[in-house]
PDB file of C-alpha atoms and ligand atoms in Angstrom:
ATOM      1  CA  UNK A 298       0.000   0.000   0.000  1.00 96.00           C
ATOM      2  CA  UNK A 299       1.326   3.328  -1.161  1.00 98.00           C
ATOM      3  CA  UNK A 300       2.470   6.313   1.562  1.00 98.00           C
ATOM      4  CA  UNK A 301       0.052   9.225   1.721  1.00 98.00           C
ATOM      5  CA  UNK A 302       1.650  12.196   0.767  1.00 99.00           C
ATOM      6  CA  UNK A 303       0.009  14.466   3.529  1.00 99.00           C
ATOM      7  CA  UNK A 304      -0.654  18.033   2.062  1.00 98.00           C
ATOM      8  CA  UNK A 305      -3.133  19.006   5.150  1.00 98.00           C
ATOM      9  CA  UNK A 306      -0.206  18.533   7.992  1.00 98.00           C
ATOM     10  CA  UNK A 307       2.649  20.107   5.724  1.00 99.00           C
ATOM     11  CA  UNK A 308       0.420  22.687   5.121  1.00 98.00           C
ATOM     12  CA  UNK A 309      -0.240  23.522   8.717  1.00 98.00           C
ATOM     13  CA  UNK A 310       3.163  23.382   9.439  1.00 98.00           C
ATOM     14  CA  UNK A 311       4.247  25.834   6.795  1.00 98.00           C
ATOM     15  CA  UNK A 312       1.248  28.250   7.978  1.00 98.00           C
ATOM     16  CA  UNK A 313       2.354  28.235  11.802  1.00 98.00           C
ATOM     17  CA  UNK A 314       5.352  29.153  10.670  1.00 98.00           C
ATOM     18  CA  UNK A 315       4.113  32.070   8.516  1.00 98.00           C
ATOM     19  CA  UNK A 316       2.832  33.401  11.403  1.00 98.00           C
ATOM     20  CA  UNK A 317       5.144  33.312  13.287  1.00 98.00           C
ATOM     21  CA  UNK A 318       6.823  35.869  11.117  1.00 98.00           C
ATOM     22  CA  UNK A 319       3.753  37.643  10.396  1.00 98.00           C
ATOM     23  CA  UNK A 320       3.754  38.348  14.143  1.00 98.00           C
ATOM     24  CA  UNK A 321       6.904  39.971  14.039  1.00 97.00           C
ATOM     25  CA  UNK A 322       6.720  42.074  10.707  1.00 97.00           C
ATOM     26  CA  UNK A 323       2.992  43.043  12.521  1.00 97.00           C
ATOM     27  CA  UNK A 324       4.763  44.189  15.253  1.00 97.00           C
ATOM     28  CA  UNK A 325       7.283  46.183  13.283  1.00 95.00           C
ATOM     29  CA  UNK A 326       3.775  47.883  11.756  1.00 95.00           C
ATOM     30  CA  UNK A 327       4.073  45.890   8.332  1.00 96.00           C
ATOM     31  CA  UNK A 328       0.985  43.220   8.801  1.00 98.00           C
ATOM     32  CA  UNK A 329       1.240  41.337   5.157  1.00 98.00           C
ATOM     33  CA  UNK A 330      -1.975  41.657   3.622  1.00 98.00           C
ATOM     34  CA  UNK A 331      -3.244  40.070   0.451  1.00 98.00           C
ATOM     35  CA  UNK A 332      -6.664  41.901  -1.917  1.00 98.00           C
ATOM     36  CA  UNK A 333      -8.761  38.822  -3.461  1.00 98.00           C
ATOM     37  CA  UNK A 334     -11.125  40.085  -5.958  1.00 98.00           C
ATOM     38  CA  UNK A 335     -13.748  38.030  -6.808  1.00 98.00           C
ATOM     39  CA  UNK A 336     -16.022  39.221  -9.880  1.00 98.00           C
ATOM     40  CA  UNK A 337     -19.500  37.775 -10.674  1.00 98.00           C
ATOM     41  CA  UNK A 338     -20.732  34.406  -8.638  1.00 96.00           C
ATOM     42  CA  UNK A 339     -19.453  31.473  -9.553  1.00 95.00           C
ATOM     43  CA  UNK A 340     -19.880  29.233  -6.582  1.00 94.00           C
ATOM     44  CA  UNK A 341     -16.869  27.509  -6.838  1.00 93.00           C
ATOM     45  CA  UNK A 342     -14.824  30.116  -7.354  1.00 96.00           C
ATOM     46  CA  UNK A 343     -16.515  31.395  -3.752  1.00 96.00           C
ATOM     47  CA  UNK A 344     -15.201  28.853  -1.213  1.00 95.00           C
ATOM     48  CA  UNK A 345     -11.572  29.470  -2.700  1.00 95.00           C
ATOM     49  CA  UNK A 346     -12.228  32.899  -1.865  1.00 97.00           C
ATOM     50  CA  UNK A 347     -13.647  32.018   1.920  1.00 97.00           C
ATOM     51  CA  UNK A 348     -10.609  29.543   2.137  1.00 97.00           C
ATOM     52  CA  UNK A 349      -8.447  32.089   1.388  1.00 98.00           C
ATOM     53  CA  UNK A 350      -9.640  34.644   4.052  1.00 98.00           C
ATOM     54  CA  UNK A 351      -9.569  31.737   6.455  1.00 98.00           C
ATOM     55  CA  UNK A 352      -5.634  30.865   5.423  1.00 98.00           C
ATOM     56  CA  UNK A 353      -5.030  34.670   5.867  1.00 98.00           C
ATOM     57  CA  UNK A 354      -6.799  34.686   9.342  1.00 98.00           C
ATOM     58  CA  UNK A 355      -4.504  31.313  10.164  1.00 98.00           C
ATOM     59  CA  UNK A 356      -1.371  33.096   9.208  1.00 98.00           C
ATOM     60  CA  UNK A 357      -1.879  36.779  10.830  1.00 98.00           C
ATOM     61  CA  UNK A 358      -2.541  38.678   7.297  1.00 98.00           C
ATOM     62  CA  UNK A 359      -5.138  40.878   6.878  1.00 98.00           C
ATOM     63  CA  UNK A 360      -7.105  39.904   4.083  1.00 98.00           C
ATOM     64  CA  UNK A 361      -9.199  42.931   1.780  1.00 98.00           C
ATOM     65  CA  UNK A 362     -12.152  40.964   0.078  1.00 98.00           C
ATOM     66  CA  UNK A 363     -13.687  43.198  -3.134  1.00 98.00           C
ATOM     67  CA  UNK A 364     -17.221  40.972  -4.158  1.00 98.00           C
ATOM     68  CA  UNK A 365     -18.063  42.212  -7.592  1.00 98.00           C
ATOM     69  CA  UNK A 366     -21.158  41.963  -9.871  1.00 98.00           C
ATOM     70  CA  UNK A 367     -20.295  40.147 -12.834  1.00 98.00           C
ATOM     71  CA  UNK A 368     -21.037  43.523 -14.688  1.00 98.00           C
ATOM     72  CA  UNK A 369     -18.844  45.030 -13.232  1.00 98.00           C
ATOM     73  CA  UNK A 370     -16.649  46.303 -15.962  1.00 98.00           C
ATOM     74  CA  UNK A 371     -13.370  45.680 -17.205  1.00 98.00           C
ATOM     75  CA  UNK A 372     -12.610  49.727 -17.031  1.00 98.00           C
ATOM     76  CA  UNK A 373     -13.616  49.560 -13.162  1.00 98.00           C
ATOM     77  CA  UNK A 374     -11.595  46.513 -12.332  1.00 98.00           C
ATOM     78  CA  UNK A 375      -8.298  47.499 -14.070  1.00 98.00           C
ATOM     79  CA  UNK A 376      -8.985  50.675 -12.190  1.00 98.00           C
ATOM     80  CA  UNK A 377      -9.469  48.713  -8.792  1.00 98.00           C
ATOM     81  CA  UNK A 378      -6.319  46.664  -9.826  1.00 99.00           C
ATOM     82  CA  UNK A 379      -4.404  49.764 -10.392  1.00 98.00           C
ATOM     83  CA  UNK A 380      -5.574  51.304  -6.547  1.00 98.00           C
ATOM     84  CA  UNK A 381      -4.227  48.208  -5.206  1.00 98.00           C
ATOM     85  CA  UNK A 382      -1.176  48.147  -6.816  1.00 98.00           C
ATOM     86  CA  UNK A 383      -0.064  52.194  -5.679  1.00 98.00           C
ATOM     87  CA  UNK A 384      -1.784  51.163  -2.063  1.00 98.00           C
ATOM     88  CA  UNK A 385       1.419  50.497   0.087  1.00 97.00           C
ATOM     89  CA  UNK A 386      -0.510  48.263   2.732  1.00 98.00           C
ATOM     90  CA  UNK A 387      -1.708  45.345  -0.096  1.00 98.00           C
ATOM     91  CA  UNK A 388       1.326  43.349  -0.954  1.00 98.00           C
ATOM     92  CA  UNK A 389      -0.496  40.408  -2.687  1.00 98.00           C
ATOM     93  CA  UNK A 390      -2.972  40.685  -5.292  1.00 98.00           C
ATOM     94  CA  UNK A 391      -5.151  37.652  -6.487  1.00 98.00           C
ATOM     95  CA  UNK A 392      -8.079  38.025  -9.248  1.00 98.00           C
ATOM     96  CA  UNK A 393     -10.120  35.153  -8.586  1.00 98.00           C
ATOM     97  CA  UNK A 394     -10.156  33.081 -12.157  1.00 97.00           C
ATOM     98  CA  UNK A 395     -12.107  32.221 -14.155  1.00 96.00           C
ATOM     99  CA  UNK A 396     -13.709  35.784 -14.641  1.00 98.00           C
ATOM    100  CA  UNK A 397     -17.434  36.400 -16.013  1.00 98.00           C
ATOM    101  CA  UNK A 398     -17.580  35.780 -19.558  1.00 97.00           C
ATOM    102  CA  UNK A 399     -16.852  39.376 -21.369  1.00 97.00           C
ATOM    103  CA  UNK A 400     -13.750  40.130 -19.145  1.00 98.00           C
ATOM    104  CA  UNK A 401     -10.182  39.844 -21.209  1.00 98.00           C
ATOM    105  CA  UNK A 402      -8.640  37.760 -18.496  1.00 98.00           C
ATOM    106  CA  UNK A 403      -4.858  38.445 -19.963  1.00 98.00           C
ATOM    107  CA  UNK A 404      -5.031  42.204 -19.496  1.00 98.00           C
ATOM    108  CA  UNK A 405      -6.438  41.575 -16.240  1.00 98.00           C
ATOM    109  CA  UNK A 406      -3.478  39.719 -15.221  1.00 98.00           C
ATOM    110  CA  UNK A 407      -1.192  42.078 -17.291  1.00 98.00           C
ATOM    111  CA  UNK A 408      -1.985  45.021 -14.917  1.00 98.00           C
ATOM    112  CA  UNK A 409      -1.110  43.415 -11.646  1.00 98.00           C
ATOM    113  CA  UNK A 410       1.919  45.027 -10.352  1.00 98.00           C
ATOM    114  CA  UNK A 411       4.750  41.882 -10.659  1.00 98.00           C
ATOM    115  CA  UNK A 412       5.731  42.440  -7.261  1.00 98.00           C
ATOM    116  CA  UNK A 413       2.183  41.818  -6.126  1.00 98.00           C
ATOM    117  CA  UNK A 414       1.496  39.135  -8.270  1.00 98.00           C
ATOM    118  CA  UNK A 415       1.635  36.277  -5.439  1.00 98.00           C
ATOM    119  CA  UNK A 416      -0.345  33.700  -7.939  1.00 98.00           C
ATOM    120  CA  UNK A 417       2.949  34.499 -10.053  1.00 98.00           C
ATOM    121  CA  UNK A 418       0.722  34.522 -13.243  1.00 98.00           C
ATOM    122  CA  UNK A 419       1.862  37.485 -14.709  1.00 98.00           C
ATOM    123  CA  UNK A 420       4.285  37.422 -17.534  1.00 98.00           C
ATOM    124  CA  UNK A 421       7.384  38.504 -15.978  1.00 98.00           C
ATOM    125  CA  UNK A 422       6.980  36.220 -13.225  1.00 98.00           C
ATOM    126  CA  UNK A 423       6.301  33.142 -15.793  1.00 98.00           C
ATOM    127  CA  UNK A 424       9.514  34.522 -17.418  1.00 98.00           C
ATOM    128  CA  UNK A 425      11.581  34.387 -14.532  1.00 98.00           C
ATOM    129  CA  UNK A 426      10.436  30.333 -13.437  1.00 97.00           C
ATOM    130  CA  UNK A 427      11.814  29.679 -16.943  1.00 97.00           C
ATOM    131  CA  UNK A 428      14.846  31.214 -16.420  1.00 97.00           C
ATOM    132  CA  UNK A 429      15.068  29.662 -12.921  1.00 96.00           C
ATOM    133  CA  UNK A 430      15.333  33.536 -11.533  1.00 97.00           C
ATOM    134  CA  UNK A 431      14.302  34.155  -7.679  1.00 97.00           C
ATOM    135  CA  UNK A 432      10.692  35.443  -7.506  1.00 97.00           C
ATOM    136  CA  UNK A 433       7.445  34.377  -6.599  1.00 98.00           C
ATOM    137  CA  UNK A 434       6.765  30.521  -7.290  1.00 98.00           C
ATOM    138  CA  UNK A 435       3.480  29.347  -8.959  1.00 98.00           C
ATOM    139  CA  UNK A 436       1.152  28.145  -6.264  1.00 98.00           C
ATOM    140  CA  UNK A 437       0.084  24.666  -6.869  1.00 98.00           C
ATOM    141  CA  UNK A 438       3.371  23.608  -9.031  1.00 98.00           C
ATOM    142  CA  UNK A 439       5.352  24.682  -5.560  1.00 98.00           C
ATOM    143  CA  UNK A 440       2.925  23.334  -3.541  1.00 99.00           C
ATOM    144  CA  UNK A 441       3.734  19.389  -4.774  1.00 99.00           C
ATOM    145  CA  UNK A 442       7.628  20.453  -4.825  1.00 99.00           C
ATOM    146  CA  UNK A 443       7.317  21.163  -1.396  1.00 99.00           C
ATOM    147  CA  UNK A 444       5.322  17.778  -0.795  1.00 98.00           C
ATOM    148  CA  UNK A 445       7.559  15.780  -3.029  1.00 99.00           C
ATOM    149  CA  UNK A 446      10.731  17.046  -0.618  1.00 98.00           C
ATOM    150  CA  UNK A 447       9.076  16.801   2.845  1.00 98.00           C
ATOM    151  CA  UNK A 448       9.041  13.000   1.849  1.00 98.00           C
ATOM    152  CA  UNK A 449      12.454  12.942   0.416  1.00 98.00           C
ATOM    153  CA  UNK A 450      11.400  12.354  -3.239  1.00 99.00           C
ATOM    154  CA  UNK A 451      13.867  13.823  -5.253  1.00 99.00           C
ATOM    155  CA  UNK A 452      13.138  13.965  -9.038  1.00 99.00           C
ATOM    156  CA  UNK A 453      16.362  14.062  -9.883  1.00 99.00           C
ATOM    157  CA  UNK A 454      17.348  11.821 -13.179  1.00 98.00           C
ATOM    158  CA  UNK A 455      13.814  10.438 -12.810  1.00 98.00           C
ATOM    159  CA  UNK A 456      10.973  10.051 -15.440  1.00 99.00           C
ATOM    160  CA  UNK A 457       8.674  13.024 -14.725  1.00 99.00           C
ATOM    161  CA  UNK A 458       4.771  12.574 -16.656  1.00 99.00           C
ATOM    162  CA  UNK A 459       2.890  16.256 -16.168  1.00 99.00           C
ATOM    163  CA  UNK A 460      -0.753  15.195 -17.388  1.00 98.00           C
ATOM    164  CA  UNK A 461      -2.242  18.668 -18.453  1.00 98.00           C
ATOM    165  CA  UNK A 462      -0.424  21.584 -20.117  1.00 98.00           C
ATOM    166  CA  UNK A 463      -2.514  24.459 -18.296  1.00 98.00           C
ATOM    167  CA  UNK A 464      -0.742  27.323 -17.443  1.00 97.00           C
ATOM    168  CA  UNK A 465      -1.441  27.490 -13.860  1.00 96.00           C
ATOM    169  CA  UNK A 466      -0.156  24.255 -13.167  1.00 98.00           C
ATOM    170  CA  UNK A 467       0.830  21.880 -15.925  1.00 98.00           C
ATOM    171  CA  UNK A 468       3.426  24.326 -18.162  1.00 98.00           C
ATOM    172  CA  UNK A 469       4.795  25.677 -14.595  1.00 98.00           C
ATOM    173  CA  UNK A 470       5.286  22.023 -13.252  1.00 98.00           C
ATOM    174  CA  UNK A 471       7.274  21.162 -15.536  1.00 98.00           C
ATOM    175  CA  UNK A 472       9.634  24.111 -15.376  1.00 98.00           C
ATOM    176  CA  UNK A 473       9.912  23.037 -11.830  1.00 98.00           C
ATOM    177  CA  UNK A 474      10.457  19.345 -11.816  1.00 98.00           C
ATOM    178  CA  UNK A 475      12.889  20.165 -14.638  1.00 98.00           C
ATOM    179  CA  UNK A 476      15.124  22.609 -12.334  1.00 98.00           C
ATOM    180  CA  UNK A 477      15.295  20.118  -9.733  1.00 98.00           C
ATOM    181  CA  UNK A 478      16.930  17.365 -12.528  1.00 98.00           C
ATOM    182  CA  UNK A 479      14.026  15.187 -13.521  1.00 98.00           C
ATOM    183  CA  UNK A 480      13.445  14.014 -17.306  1.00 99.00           C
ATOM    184  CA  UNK A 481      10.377  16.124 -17.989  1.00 98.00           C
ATOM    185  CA  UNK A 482       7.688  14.648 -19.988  1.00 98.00           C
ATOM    186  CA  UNK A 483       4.296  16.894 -20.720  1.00 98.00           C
ATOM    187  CA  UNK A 484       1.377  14.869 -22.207  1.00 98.00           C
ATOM    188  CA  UNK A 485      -2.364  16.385 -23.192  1.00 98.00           C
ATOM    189  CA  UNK A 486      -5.499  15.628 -24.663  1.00 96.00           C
ATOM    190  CA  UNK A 487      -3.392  15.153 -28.582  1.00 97.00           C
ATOM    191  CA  UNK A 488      -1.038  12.935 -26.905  1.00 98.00           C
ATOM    192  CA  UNK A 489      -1.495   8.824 -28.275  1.00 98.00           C
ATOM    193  CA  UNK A 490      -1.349   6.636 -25.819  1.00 97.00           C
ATOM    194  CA  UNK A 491      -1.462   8.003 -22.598  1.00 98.00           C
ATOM    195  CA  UNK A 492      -1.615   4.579 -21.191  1.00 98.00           C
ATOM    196  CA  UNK A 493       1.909   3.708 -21.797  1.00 98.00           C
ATOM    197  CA  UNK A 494       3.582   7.224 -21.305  1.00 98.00           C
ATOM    198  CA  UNK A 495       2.107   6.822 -17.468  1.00 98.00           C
ATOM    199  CA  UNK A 496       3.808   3.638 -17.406  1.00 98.00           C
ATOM    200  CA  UNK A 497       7.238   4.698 -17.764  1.00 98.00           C
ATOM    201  CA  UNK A 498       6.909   7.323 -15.310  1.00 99.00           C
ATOM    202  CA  UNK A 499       8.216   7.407 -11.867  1.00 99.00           C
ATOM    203  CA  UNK A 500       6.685  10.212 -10.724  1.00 99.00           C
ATOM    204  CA  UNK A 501       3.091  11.043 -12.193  1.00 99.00           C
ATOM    205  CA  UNK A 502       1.610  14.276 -11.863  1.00 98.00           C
ATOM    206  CA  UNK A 503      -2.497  14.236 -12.657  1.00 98.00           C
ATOM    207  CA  UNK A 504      -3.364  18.005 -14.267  1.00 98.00           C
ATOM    208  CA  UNK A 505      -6.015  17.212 -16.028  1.00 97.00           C
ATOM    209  CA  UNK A 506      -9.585  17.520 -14.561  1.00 96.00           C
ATOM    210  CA  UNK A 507     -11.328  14.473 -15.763  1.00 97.00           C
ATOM    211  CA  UNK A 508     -12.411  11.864 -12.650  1.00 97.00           C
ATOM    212  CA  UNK A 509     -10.603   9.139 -11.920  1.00 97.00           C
ATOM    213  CA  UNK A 510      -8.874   9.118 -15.397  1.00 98.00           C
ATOM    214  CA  UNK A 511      -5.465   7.190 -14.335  1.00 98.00           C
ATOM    215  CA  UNK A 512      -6.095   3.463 -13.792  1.00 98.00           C
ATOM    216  CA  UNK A 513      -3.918   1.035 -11.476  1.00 98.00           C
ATOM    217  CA  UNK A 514      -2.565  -0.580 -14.502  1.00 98.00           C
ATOM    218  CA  UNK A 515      -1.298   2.999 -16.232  1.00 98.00           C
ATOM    219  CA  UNK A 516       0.889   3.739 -13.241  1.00 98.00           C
ATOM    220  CA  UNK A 517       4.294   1.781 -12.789  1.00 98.00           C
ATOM    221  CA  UNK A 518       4.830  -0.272  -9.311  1.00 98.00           C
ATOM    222  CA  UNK A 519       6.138   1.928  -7.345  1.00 98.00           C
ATOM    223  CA  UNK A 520       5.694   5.289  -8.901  1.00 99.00           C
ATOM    224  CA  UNK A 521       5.017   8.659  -7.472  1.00 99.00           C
ATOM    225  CA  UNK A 522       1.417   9.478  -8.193  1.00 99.00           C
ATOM    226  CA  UNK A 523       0.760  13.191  -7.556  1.00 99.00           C
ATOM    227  CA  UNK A 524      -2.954  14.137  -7.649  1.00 98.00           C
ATOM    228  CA  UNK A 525      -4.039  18.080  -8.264  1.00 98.00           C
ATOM    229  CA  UNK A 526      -7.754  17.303  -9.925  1.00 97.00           C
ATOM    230  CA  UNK A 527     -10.454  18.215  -8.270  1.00 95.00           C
ATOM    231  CA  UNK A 528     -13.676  16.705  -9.656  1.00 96.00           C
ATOM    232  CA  UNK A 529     -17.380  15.610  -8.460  1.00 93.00           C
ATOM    233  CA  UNK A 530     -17.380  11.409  -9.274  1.00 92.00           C
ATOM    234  CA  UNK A 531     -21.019  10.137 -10.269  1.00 91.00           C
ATOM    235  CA  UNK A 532     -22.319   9.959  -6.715  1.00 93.00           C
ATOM    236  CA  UNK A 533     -21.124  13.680  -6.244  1.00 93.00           C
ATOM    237  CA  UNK A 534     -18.142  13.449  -4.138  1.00 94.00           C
ATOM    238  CA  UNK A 535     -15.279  14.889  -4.794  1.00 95.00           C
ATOM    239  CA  UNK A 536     -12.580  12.828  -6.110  1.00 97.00           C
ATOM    240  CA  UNK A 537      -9.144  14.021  -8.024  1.00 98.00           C
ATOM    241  CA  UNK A 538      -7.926  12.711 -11.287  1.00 98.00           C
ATOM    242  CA  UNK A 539      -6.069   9.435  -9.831  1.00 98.00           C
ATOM    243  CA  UNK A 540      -8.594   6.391  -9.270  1.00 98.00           C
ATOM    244  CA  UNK A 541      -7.441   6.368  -5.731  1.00 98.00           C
ATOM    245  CA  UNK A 542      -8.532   3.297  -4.573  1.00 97.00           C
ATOM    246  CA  UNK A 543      -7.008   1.435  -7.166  1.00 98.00           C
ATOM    247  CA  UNK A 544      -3.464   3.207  -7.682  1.00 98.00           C
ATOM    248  CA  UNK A 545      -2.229   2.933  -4.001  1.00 98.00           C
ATOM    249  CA  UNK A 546      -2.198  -0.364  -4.297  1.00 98.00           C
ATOM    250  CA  UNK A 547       0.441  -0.059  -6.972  1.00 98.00           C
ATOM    251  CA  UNK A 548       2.009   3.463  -6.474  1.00 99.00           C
ATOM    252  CA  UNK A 549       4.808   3.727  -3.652  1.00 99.00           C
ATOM    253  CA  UNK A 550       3.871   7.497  -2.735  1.00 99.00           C
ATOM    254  CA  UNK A 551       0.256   8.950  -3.455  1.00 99.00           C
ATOM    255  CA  UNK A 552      -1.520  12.267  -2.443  1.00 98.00           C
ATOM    256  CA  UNK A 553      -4.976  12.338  -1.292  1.00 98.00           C
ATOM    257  CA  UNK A 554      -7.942  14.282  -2.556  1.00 98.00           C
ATOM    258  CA  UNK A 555      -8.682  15.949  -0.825  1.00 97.00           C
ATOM    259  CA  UNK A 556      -5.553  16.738   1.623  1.00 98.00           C
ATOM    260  CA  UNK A 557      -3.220  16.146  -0.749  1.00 98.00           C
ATOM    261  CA  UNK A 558      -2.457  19.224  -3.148  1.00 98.00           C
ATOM    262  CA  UNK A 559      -5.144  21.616  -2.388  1.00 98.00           C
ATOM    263  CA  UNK A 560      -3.943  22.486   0.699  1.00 98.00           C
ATOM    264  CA  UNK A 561      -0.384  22.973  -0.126  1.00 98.00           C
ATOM    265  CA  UNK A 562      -1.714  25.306  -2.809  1.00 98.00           C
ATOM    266  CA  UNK A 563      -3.055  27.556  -0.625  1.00 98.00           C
ATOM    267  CA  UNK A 564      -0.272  27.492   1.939  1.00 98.00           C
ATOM    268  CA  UNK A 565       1.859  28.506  -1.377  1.00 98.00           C
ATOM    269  CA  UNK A 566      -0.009  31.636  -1.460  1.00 98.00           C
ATOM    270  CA  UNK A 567       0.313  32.645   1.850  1.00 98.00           C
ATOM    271  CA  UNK A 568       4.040  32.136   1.694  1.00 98.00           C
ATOM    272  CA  UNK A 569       4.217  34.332  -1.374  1.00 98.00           C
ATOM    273  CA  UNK A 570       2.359  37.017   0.018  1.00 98.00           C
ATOM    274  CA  UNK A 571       5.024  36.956   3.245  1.00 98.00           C
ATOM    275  CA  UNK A 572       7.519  37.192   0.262  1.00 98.00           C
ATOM    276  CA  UNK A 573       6.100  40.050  -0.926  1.00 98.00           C
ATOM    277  CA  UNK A 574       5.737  41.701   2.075  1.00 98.00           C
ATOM    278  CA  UNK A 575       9.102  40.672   3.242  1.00 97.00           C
ATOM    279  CA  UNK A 576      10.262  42.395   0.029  1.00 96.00           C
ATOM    280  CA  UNK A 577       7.874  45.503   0.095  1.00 95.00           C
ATOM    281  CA  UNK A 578       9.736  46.370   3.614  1.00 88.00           C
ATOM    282  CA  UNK A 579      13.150  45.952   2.175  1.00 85.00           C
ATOM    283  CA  UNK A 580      12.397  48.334  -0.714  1.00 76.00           C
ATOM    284  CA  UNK A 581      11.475  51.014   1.483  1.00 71.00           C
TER     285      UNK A 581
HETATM  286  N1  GUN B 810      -8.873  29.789 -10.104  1.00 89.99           N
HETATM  287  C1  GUN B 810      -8.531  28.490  -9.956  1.00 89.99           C
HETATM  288  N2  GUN B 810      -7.280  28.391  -9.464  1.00 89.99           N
HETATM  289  C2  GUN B 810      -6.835  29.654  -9.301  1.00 89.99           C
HETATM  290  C3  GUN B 810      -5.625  30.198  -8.803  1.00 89.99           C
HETATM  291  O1  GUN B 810      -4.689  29.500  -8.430  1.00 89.99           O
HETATM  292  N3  GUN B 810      -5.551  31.553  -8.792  1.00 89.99           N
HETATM  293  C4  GUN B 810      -6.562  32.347  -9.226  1.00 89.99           C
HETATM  294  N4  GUN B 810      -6.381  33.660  -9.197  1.00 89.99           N
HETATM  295  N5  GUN B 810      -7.695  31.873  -9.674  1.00 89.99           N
HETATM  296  C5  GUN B 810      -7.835  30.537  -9.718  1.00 89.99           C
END
């Protein structure tokens, strides 16, 4: 039976020790404090938002939450985007994705300040994780490197499979299993025979969004099998990309859904938006 790759107690123990740093900088009058917009009312895209006010609470950030109509405007937002960015007490901004149809998402992302950009979306941020630069790290693609090295899985020389070519998680992934040394493989929906690319891989990342997709006999004994879907199965519960009961029979190392990525996602964040403060303080 495979070891579960606990994102829920990592995660805690990266966000006690957030705040205890947040305590200080609080003290020194620099609380780090991270503006989520969320436009319009798509209900998922609401408990991330309520998660995220509750991570901020854990970790001693104040949080600013702007609830928008989904007619909002695209003027109005970039104009709420630009406050945020010239306001000297929000060092992380987040734009809750996917926006109401009619917004252009891009230039949305395009006007978040880069040093406030703690979902490290924007384009010079992207350009710096492909040059392996310092800056902030995407949130879920960090999030399983900091799983995968809690547990002393080092991808080094090792057959990497990133199912999903998103840019929040399955372009970024890559980048990042290929700085630590693995042999980075990126498969998607055109890819033939999916089957037998999972096979050779030793550590299997799941990006894709479609339940239960990867089968016990598509994962190699002994593999790595990182999960980051989250999907509703036929009965309605919520179930990742990885037929779970199945592949930890076969996998050595497997994450959970959910406690397996999600959390570390969100600790991610909050760990950026210490960055950012950390940074806004030293720039003073
Ligand atoms: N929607 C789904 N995932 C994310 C994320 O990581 N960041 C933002 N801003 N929106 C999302």
């Amino acid at each position: 039976m495979a070891i579960l790759l606990d994102g829920k107690k990592l995660a805690q123990k990266l966000k006690s020790e957030i705040l205890e740093k947040s305590v200080v900088m609080k003290s020194a009058g620099n609380t780090p404090a991270l503006a989520v917009i969320l436009c319009g009312d798509d209900p998922a895209s609401a408990v991330y938002v309520r998660n995220k006010r509750k991570d901020c609470e854990e970790c001693g950030f104040d949080s600013l939450e702007y609830k928008l109509p989904a007619d909002y405007g695209e003027e109005k937002l970039l104009a709420l985007v630009e406050s945020l960015n010239q306001d000297p007490k929000v060092h992380g901004i987040l734009v809750q994705l996917p926006l109401p149809r009619g917004y252009d998402e891009t230039r949305i992302i395009h006007a978040i300040s880069p040093a406030k950009d703690v979902d490290a979306f924007h384009p010079f941020n992207v350009g710096k994780i492909m040059i392996g630069e310092p800056g902030f790290l995407p949130c879920t693609p960090a999030g399983v490197m900091l799983l995968l090295e809690e547990y002393g899985i080092d991808p080094a020389g090792k057959e990497c499979l990133v199912i999903g070519r998103s840019n929040i998680v399955g372009k970024p992934m890559a980048m990042l299993l290929l700085r630590k040394n693995g042999t980075v493989t990126i498969a998607h929906s055109k890819t033939m025979d999916l089957a037998s690319k999972c096979r050779e891989a030793d550590i299997l990342i799941a990006a894709v969004g479609k339940a239960k997709l990867i089968k016990a006999d598509m994962i190699k004994p002994g593999a790595v099998v990182i999960d980051v879907g989250m999907n509703r199965d036929e009965n309605g519960k919520l179930c990742g990309d990885v037929d779970f009961a199945e592949c930890e029979k076969v996998a050595s190392y497997i994450t959970p859904v959910p406690g397996g990525v999600g959390p570390m996602t969100r600790a991610v964040l909050m760990k950026n938006t210490l960055q950012a403060a950390e940074e806004s303080q030293r720039n003073l």
